[in-house]
Coordinates of C-alpha atoms in Angstrom, one line a residue:
M1415 CA 0.0 0.0 0.0
A1416 CA 1.4 3.3 -1.0
A1417 CA 2.4 5.7 1.7
H1418 CA 0.4 8.8 1.9
R1419 CA 2.5 11.9 1.7
K1420 CA 1.5 15.4 2.8
P1421 CA 1.3 17.7 -0.2
R1422 CA 4.3 20.0 -0.2
Q1423 CA 3.4 23.7 0.2
R1424 CA 4.7 25.8 -2.5
S1425 CA 6.2 29.1 -1.5
L1426 CA 5.3 32.2 -3.3
G1427 CA 8.1 33.4 -5.4
G1428 CA 8.9 35.5 -8.4
S1429 CA 6.1 37.2 -10.2
T1430 CA 3.5 35.3 -8.1
A1431 CA 4.7 36.9 -4.9
R1432 CA 5.0 40.3 -6.4
T1433 CA 1.4 40.0 -7.7
A1434 CA 0.2 39.0 -4.2
V1435 CA 2.0 41.9 -2.5
T1436 CA 0.7 44.4 -5.1
L1437 CA -2.9 43.2 -4.6
A1438 CA -2.5 43.4 -0.8
L1439 CA -1.1 47.0 -1.0
A1440 CA -3.8 48.0 -3.5
G1441 CA -6.5 46.6 -1.1
A1442 CA -5.0 48.5 1.8
A1443 CA -4.8 51.7 -0.2
T1444 CA -8.4 51.3 -1.3
A1445 CA -9.5 50.7 2.3
T1446 CA -7.5 53.7 3.5
A1447 CA -9.0 55.8 0.7
F1448 CA -12.5 54.8 1.7
E1449 CA -11.7 55.4 5.4
G1450 CA -10.2 58.8 4.6
T1451 CA -13.2 59.7 2.6
G1452 CA -15.5 58.7 5.4
N1453 CA -13.5 60.7 8.1
A1454 CA -12.6 63.8 6.1
E1455 CA -14.2 67.0 7.3
P1456 CA -16.8 68.2 4.8
Q1457 CA -15.8 71.2 2.7
L1458 CA -17.8 74.2 3.7
T1459 CA -18.7 77.1 1.5
P1460 CA -17.7 80.6 2.7
A1461 CA -21.4 81.3 3.6
Q1462 CA -21.5 78.1 5.7
V1463 CA -18.3 79.0 7.4
K1464 CA -19.7 82.5 8.2
A1465 CA -22.9 81.0 9.6
K1466 CA -20.9 78.5 11.8
V1467 CA -18.4 81.2 12.9
D1468 CA -21.3 83.6 13.8
Q1469 CA -22.9 80.9 15.9
L1470 CA -19.6 80.2 17.7
Y1471 CA -19.1 83.9 18.3
Q1472 CA -22.5 84.2 19.8
E1473 CA -21.9 81.2 22.1
A1474 CA -18.5 82.7 23.0
E1475 CA -20.3 86.0 23.8
E1476 CA -22.7 84.3 26.1
A1477 CA -19.8 82.6 27.9
T1478 CA -17.9 85.9 28.0
Q1479 CA -20.8 87.6 29.8
K1480 CA -20.8 84.7 32.3
Y1481 CA -17.1 85.2 32.7
D1482 CA -17.5 89.0 33.1
G1483 CA -20.2 88.4 35.8
A1484 CA -18.0 85.9 37.6
K1485 CA -15.0 88.2 37.5
D1486 CA -17.1 91.1 38.8
K1487 CA -18.3 88.9 41.7
A1488 CA -14.7 87.6 42.3
D1489 CA -13.4 91.2 42.4
T1490 CA -16.1 92.2 44.9
A1491 CA -15.3 89.1 47.1
Q1492 CA -11.6 90.0 46.9
R1493 CA -12.3 93.6 48.1
R1494 CA -14.6 92.4 50.9
L1495 CA -12.0 89.8 52.0
K1496 CA -9.3 92.5 52.1
S1497 CA -11.5 94.8 54.1
L1498 CA -12.4 92.1 56.6
Q1499 CA -8.7 91.2 56.9
D1500 CA -7.8 94.8 57.6
E1501 CA -10.6 95.2 60.1
T1502 CA -9.6 91.9 61.8
A1503 CA -6.0 93.1 62.1
R1504 CA -7.1 96.4 63.7
A1505 CA -9.4 94.5 66.1
Q1506 CA -6.6 92.1 67.0
Q1507 CA -4.3 94.9 67.8
K1508 CA -6.8 96.5 70.1
L1509 CA -7.4 93.1 71.8
N1510 CA -3.7 92.6 72.3
S1511 CA -3.3 96.0 73.9
A1512 CA -6.3 95.3 76.3
R1513 CA -4.8 91.9 77.2
D1514 CA -1.4 93.5 77.9
A1515 CA -3.2 96.0 80.3
L1516 CA -5.0 93.2 82.1
G1517 CA -1.7 91.3 82.4
S1518 CA 0.0 94.2 84.1
F1519 CA -2.9 94.5 86.6
A1520 CA -2.8 90.8 87.4
A1521 CA 1.0 91.0 87.9
A1522 CA 0.5 93.9 90.3
Q1523 CA -2.0 91.9 92.3
Y1524 CA 0.4 89.0 92.5
R1525 CA 3.1 91.2 93.9
D1526 CA 0.8 92.6 96.6
G1527 CA 0.3 89.0 97.8
G1528 CA -3.5 89.2 98.1
I1529 CA -3.5 89.9 101.9
D1530 CA -6.9 89.9 103.6
P1531 CA -8.3 93.4 103.8
A1532 CA -9.1 93.1 107.5
W1533 CA -5.5 92.2 108.4
Q1534 CA -4.3 95.1 106.1
L1535 CA -6.6 97.4 108.1
A1536 CA -5.4 96.1 111.5
L1537 CA -1.7 96.3 110.6
S1538 CA -1.9 99.6 108.8
S1539 CA 0.0 102.5 110.6
D1540 CA -2.6 104.9 109.0
P1541 CA -6.1 103.3 109.0
D1542 CA -7.7 106.4 107.5
Q1543 CA -5.3 106.3 104.6
Y1544 CA -5.9 102.6 104.2
L1545 CA -9.6 103.0 104.0
D1546 CA -9.2 105.7 101.3
D1547 CA -6.8 103.3 99.4
A1548 CA -9.3 100.4 99.8
A1549 CA -12.1 102.5 98.3
F1550 CA -9.9 103.4 95.4
A1551 CA -8.9 99.8 94.9
E1552 CA -12.5 98.8 94.9
R1553 CA -13.3 101.3 92.2
A1554 CA -10.2 100.2 90.3
G1555 CA -11.4 96.6 90.6
D1556 CA -14.7 97.6 89.1
R1557 CA -12.8 99.3 86.2
Q1558 CA -10.8 96.2 85.6
A1559 CA -13.9 94.0 85.6
G1560 CA -15.2 96.3 82.9
A1561 CA -11.9 96.0 81.0
V1562 CA -12.2 92.2 81.2
A1563 CA -15.7 92.3 79.8
R1564 CA -14.5 94.6 77.0
V1565 CA -11.7 92.2 76.2
R1566 CA -14.1 89.3 76.0
Q1567 CA -16.4 91.3 73.7
Q1568 CA -13.4 92.3 71.5
L1569 CA -12.4 88.6 71.3
R1570 CA -15.8 87.6 70.2
G1571 CA -15.7 90.4 67.6
V1572 CA -12.3 89.2 66.3
E1573 CA -13.7 85.6 66.0
Q1574 CA -16.7 86.8 64.1
L1575 CA -14.5 88.8 61.7
Q1576 CA -12.3 85.8 61.2
G1577 CA -15.4 83.6 60.5
A1578 CA -16.7 86.2 58.0
A1579 CA -13.3 86.3 56.3
E1580 CA -13.3 82.5 56.0
V1581 CA -16.7 82.6 54.3
E1582 CA -15.6 85.3 51.9
L1583 CA -12.4 83.3 51.1
T1584 CA -14.6 80.3 50.3
S1585 CA -16.8 82.5 48.1
L1586 CA -13.7 83.9 46.3
R1587 CA -12.3 80.4 45.6
S1588 CA -15.7 79.4 44.2
R1589 CA -15.8 82.4 41.9
Q1590 CA -12.2 81.8 40.8
A1591 CA -13.2 78.2 39.8
E1592 CA -16.2 79.6 37.9
L1593 CA -13.9 82.0 36.1
K1594 CA -11.6 79.2 35.0
R1595 CA -14.6 77.2 33.6
E1596 CA -16.0 80.2 31.7
K1597 CA -12.5 81.1 30.4
T1598 CA -12.1 77.6 29.1
A1599 CA -15.5 77.7 27.4
V1600 CA -14.8 81.1 25.7
N1601 CA -11.3 80.0 24.5
G1602 CA -12.8 76.7 23.1
K1603 CA -15.4 78.6 21.0
L1604 CA -12.9 81.1 19.8
D1605 CA -10.4 78.5 18.8
E1606 CA -13.0 76.6 16.9
A1607 CA -14.0 79.7 15.0
R1608 CA -10.4 80.5 14.3
R1609 CA -9.8 77.0 12.8
L1610 CA -12.9 77.5 10.5
L1611 CA -11.7 80.9 9.3
E1612 CA -8.3 79.5 8.5
R1613 CA -9.9 77.3 5.8
L1614 CA -10.8 80.4 3.9
S1615 CA -8.6 82.5 1.7
P1616 CA -7.5 85.9 3.0
G1617 CA -10.1 87.6 0.7
Q1618 CA -12.9 85.3 1.9
R1619 CA -11.9 86.0 5.5
S1620 CA -12.1 89.7 4.9
A1621 CA -15.5 89.4 3.3
V1622 CA -16.8 87.4 6.2
A1623 CA -15.5 90.0 8.7
A1624 CA -17.0 92.9 6.7
D1625 CA -20.4 91.3 6.2
D1626 CA -22.8 92.3 9.0
G1627 CA -25.4 89.8 7.9
T1628 CA -27.8 92.4 6.5
G1629 CA -26.3 92.9 3.1
R1630 CA -24.9 96.3 4.1
A1631 CA -21.3 97.0 5.1
S1632 CA -20.7 98.1 8.6
R1633 CA -19.0 101.4 9.1
S1634 CA -15.5 101.5 10.7
A1635 CA -13.3 104.2 12.0
A1636 CA -12.0 104.8 8.4
D1637 CA -15.4 105.8 7.0
A1638 CA -17.1 107.2 10.1
R1639 CA -17.8 110.9 9.7
A1640 CA -20.0 113.1 11.9
P1641 CA -22.0 111.3 14.5
L1642 CA -25.4 110.0 13.3
T1643 CA -28.5 111.1 15.1
A1644 CA -32.0 109.8 15.2
G1645 CA -34.0 111.8 12.7
G1646 CA -31.4 114.5 12.7
V1647 CA -31.9 115.1 16.5
A1648 CA -28.8 114.8 18.7
A1649 CA -28.8 113.1 22.1
T1650 CA -30.9 115.2 24.4
D1651 CA -28.9 114.3 27.5
S1652 CA -25.4 115.6 27.9
R1653 CA -24.3 112.4 29.5
A1654 CA -25.6 110.3 26.7
A1655 CA -23.9 112.6 24.2
A1656 CA -20.6 112.2 26.2
A1657 CA -21.0 108.4 26.1
I1658 CA -21.5 108.4 22.3
A1659 CA -18.5 110.7 21.8
Y1660 CA -16.4 108.2 23.8
A1661 CA -17.7 105.3 21.7
Y1662 CA -16.8 107.2 18.5
S1663 CA -13.3 107.8 19.8
K1664 CA -12.8 104.1 20.2
L1665 CA -13.8 103.1 16.6
G1666 CA -11.3 100.7 15.3
S1667 CA -10.2 99.4 18.8
P1668 CA -9.8 95.6 18.9
Y1669 CA -12.3 93.3 20.5
V1670 CA -10.8 91.4 23.4
W1671 CA -13.2 89.3 25.6
G1672 CA -13.2 90.5 29.2
A1673 CA -11.7 93.9 28.3
T1674 CA -13.2 97.2 29.5
G1675 CA -10.7 99.6 27.8
P1676 CA -9.1 101.9 27.3
D1677 CA -7.5 100.2 24.3
A1678 CA -9.7 97.1 23.8
F1679 CA -13.2 96.1 24.7
D1680 CA -15.8 93.4 24.6
C1681 CA -19.4 94.5 23.9
S1682 CA -20.5 95.2 27.5
G1683 CA -17.1 96.5 28.4
L1684 CA -17.5 99.2 25.7
A1685 CA -20.9 100.2 27.0
Q1686 CA -19.7 100.4 30.6
A1687 CA -16.6 102.4 29.7
A1688 CA -18.5 104.8 27.5
Y1689 CA -20.9 105.7 30.3
R1690 CA -18.2 105.7 32.9
S1691 CA -16.5 108.4 30.9
A1692 CA -19.7 110.4 31.2
G1693 CA -19.8 110.0 34.9
V1694 CA -22.5 107.3 35.0
S1695 CA -21.9 103.9 36.6
I1696 CA -23.6 100.9 35.0
P1697 CA -23.2 97.1 35.6
R1698 CA -20.6 95.0 33.9
T1699 CA -22.7 92.4 32.1
T1700 CA -25.3 92.7 29.4
Y1701 CA -28.0 90.8 31.4
A1702 CA -27.5 93.4 34.3
Q1703 CA -27.1 96.4 32.0
I1704 CA -30.5 95.9 30.4
N1705 CA -32.0 96.5 33.9
A1706 CA -29.8 99.5 34.6
G1707 CA -32.3 102.1 33.4
R1708 CA -35.8 102.6 31.9
R1709 CA -36.8 100.0 29.3
V1710 CA -37.8 101.6 26.0
S1711 CA -39.2 100.0 22.8
R1712 CA -37.4 99.9 19.5
Y1713 CA -39.6 102.7 18.2
E1714 CA -38.7 105.0 21.1
L1715 CA -35.0 104.7 20.7
Q1716 CA -32.9 107.8 21.2
P1717 CA -29.1 108.3 20.8
G1718 CA -27.3 107.0 23.9
D1719 CA -29.8 104.1 24.6
L1720 CA -28.3 100.7 25.0
V1721 CA -29.6 98.1 22.6
F1722 CA -29.5 94.4 23.3
F1723 CA -29.6 91.3 21.1
Y1724 CA -30.4 87.6 21.2
S1725 CA -32.8 85.8 23.6
G1726 CA -30.0 85.4 26.2
I1727 CA -29.3 89.2 26.2
S1728 CA -25.7 88.3 25.3
H1729 CA -24.8 91.4 23.1
V1730 CA -25.1 95.1 23.5
G1731 CA -24.4 98.2 21.4
I1732 CA -24.8 102.0 22.0
Y1733 CA -27.5 103.5 19.8
I1734 CA -26.4 106.5 17.8
G1735 CA -29.5 107.2 15.6
N1736 CA -30.8 106.3 12.1
G1737 CA -31.0 102.6 13.0
Q1738 CA -27.3 102.5 13.7
M1739 CA -25.2 101.6 16.8
I1740 CA -21.5 101.5 17.8
H1741 CA -20.5 98.1 19.2
A1742 CA -17.6 95.7 19.7
P1743 CA -18.7 92.8 17.5
N1744 CA -16.4 89.9 18.0
P1745 CA -12.7 88.9 17.7
S1746 CA -12.9 89.1 13.9
A1747 CA -13.9 92.8 13.8
P1748 CA -13.0 95.9 15.7
V1749 CA -15.3 98.4 17.4
R1750 CA -17.4 99.8 14.6
I1751 CA -20.7 101.3 13.5
A1752 CA -23.4 98.8 12.3
P1753 CA -27.2 98.6 11.8
I1754 CA -29.2 97.4 14.8
D1755 CA -31.0 94.9 12.6
E1756 CA -27.9 92.8 12.0
M1757 CA -28.8 90.7 15.0
P1758 CA -32.1 89.6 16.7
F1759 CA -33.2 92.6 18.7
A1760 CA -34.0 91.7 22.3
G1761 CA -34.7 95.1 24.0
A1762 CA -33.3 98.5 24.9
T1763 CA -32.8 100.6 28.0
R1764 CA -32.3 104.3 28.6
V1765 CA -29.6 104.7 31.2
V1766 CA -29.9 108.5 31.6

């Protein structure tokens, strides 16, 4: 019976091996190509990039207002903490002085030995003088008892101040953590917008920055002439006029989130700085500024009114008349003049 032999495996060699390798590489390349096609970011038109960037800027503006609010609260907490620490130090100094005085009195009593008053009277060479001294000592004792009570009260006051400072320190740390979160959110939105804009050519980027969304070009410092007025009527309040004049002087200044001037601004920072220059104090954030004065309708607008946009009240401009405002738009554009209908109108307030 013939022995069964295992069939000998033939190694791939020559053209056969080369063919197999070629096919394998081709298959891998095809798979990679399909995978690359599936994972590649879709090509966006300039209009789509603008829409996405506008949305990111709006979200960044909302986060910026939260950051501004948290920073305002953190600054307030920092000032309160410093005040409490100073007050505690002063109270501690007074307490230390009172303690030193009590210590001197206690040491004097110890030196006298605390002899019974009856024996002191019996042994005294001048009883009348002793009685006078004893009466004085009693009165002095009453004064010292009052001093002890005052020291105790001061000690409680210092402890209360220290407790309040601890509460304020906890609040400050919480605000600082909130600041960090909002800063991360803002930077994330702005970085994403920057990456989208980098896909465009320089000319396309310029067009996106110049387009205000209404089909009309916004006015910048280069083409701003005399201040616009509502129906040819200038601001009726001198403080509103001063705020507008300040805003005009800042045309072309860069947008920097969290900035309140004098060389860079975010939207609410520009509004606050403009009215501060006119001697009027308004809050830091848009959602607080809208309640800083008397609400007015869009049809009642006068130069100097603050105009707000979006449902979250995340953007503000200073109305200058003829449907125009001065505002700090976003990181892609400087402080400029623009129509108020470039964004969804949310309300207006008259500060003065």
